[in-house]
XYZ file of C-alpha atoms in Angstrom:
166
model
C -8.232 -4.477 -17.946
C -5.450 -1.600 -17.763
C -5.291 0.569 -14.604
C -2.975 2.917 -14.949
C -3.830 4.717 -11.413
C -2.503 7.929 -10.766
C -1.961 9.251 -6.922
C 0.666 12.452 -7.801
C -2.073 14.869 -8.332
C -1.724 18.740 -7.937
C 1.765 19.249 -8.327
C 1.815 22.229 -11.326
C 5.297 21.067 -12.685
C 4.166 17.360 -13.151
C 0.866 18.538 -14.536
C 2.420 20.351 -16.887
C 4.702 17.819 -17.990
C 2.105 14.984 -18.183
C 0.285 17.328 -20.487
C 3.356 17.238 -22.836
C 3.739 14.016 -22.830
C 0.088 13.248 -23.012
C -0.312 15.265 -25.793
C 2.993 14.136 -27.959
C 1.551 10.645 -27.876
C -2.155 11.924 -28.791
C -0.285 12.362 -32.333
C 1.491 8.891 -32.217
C -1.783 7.265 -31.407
C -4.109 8.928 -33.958
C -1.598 8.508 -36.356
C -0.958 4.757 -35.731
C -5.090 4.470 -35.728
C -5.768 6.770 -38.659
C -3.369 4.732 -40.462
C -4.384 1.231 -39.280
C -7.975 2.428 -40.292
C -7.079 2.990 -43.718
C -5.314 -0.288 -43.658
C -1.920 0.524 -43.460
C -1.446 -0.391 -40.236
C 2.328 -2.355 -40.412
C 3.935 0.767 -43.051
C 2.902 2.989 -39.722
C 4.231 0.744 -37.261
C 7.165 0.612 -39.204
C 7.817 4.531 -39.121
C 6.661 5.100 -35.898
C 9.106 2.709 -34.641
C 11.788 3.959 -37.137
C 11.392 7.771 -35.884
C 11.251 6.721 -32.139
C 14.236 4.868 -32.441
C 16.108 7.985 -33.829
C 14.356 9.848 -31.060
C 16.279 7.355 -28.697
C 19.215 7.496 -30.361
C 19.364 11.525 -29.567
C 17.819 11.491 -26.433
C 20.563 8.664 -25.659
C 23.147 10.438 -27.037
C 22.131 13.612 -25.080
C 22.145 11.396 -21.150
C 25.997 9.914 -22.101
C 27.051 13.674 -22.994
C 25.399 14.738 -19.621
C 26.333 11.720 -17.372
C 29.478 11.956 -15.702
C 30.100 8.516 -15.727
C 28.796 7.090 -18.657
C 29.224 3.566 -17.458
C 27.342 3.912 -14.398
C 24.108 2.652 -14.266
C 22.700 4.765 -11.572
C 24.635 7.911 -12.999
C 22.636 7.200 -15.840
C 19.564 6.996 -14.630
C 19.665 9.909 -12.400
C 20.456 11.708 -15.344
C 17.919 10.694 -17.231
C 14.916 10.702 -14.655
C 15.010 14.196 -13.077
C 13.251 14.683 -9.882
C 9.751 15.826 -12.027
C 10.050 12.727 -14.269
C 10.538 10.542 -11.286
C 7.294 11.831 -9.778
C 5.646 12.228 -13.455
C 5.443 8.469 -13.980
C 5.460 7.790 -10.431
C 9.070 6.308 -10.423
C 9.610 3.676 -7.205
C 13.123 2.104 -7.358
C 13.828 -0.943 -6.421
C 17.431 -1.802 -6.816
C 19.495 1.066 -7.759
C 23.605 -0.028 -7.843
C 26.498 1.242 -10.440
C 25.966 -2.148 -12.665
C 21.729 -2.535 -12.660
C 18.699 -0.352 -11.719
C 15.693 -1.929 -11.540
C 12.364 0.823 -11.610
C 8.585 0.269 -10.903
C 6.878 3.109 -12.700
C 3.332 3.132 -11.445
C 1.757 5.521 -13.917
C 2.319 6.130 -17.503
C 0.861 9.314 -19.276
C 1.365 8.344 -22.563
C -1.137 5.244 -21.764
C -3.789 8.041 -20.129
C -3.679 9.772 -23.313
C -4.375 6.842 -25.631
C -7.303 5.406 -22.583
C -8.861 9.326 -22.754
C -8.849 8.557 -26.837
C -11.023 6.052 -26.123
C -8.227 3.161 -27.709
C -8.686 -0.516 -26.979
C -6.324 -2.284 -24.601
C -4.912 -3.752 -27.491
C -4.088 -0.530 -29.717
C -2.706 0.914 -26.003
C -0.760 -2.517 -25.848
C 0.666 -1.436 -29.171
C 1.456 1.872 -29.011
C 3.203 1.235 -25.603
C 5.556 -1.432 -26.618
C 6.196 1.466 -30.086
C 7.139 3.625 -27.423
C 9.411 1.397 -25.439
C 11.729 1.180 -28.377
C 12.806 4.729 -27.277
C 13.544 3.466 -24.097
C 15.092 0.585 -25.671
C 17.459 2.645 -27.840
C 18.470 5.080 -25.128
C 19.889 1.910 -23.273
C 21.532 0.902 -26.354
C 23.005 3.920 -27.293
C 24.246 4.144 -23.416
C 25.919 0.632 -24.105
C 23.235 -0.927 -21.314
C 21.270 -3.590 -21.575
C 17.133 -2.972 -20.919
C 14.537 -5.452 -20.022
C 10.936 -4.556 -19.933
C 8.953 -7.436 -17.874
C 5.188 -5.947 -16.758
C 3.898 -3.349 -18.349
C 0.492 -1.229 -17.343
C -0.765 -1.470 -20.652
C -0.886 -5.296 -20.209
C -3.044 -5.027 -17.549
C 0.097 -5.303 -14.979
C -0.138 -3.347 -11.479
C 2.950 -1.583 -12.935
C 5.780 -1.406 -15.661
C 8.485 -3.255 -14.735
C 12.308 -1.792 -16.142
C 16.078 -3.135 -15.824
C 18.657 -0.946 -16.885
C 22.185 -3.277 -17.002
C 25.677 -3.458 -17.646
C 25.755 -6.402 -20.666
């Protein structure tokens, strides 16, 4: 059973952003289920993944423009988790050096919008590890390697991300 607890409540910027967030994967989830209903549930996986991975590949793009040291791990990911994403997701690191950061996000908005949906944990399951392939790409594109182990929407305590030299 997923909890994806949330204990950062009241703060107007993060409410705002989980909002956003929440509300960008409403669309990726009803499409995915709309689609999956109508049986064509792999040809939407399939562009869902395909757009998020360009997604990734712009965001990435964007962070190695931004980051003064491109091939810095934690320059990296300082640039790419501000201060309001940090507490958005609920961001705890746990090792945090110039060749590998290791997070512990303990909340995950797009997962509250797909629970509020009403989605099974195995759509959620789905539509998280779609998602991740944003993540994914970003590292790519930063020339990092990424390893998701736990994830909330597996019914883990947390999700579990390595960001890595190769």
């Amino acid at each position: 059973m997923i909890d994806n607890k949330i204990s950062i409540i009241g703060d107007p910027v993060v409410d705002i952003q989980r909002s956003a967030i929440g509300h960008r994967s409403t669309w990726t989830g009803l499409t995915y289920t709309k689609a999956r209903d109508a049986g064509k549930a792999e040809e939407a996986e399939k562009i869902i993944r395909e757009a998020i991975v360009e997604t990734g590949k712009i965001q990435g793009a964007e962070i190695k423009a931004k980051c003064q040291d491109p091939e810095n791990v934690t320059c990296f990911i300082e640039t790419f988790l501000t201060p309001t994403n940090l507490k958005t997701y609920e961001v705890e690191y746990r090792t945090k050096t110039e060749d590998r950061v290791y997070l512990e996000f303990h909340h995950c908005p797009l997962l509250k919008a797909w629970q509020d949906l009403g989605f099974d944990d195995a759509t959620c399951e789905k539509l998280c590890d779609m998602a991740m392939d944003g993540d994914r790409t970003i590292a790519e594109t930063m020339g990092f390697e990424f390893k998701l182990e736990d994830t909330i929407a597996d019914g883990c305590k947390t999700c579990q991300i390595t960001y890595f030299k190769k």
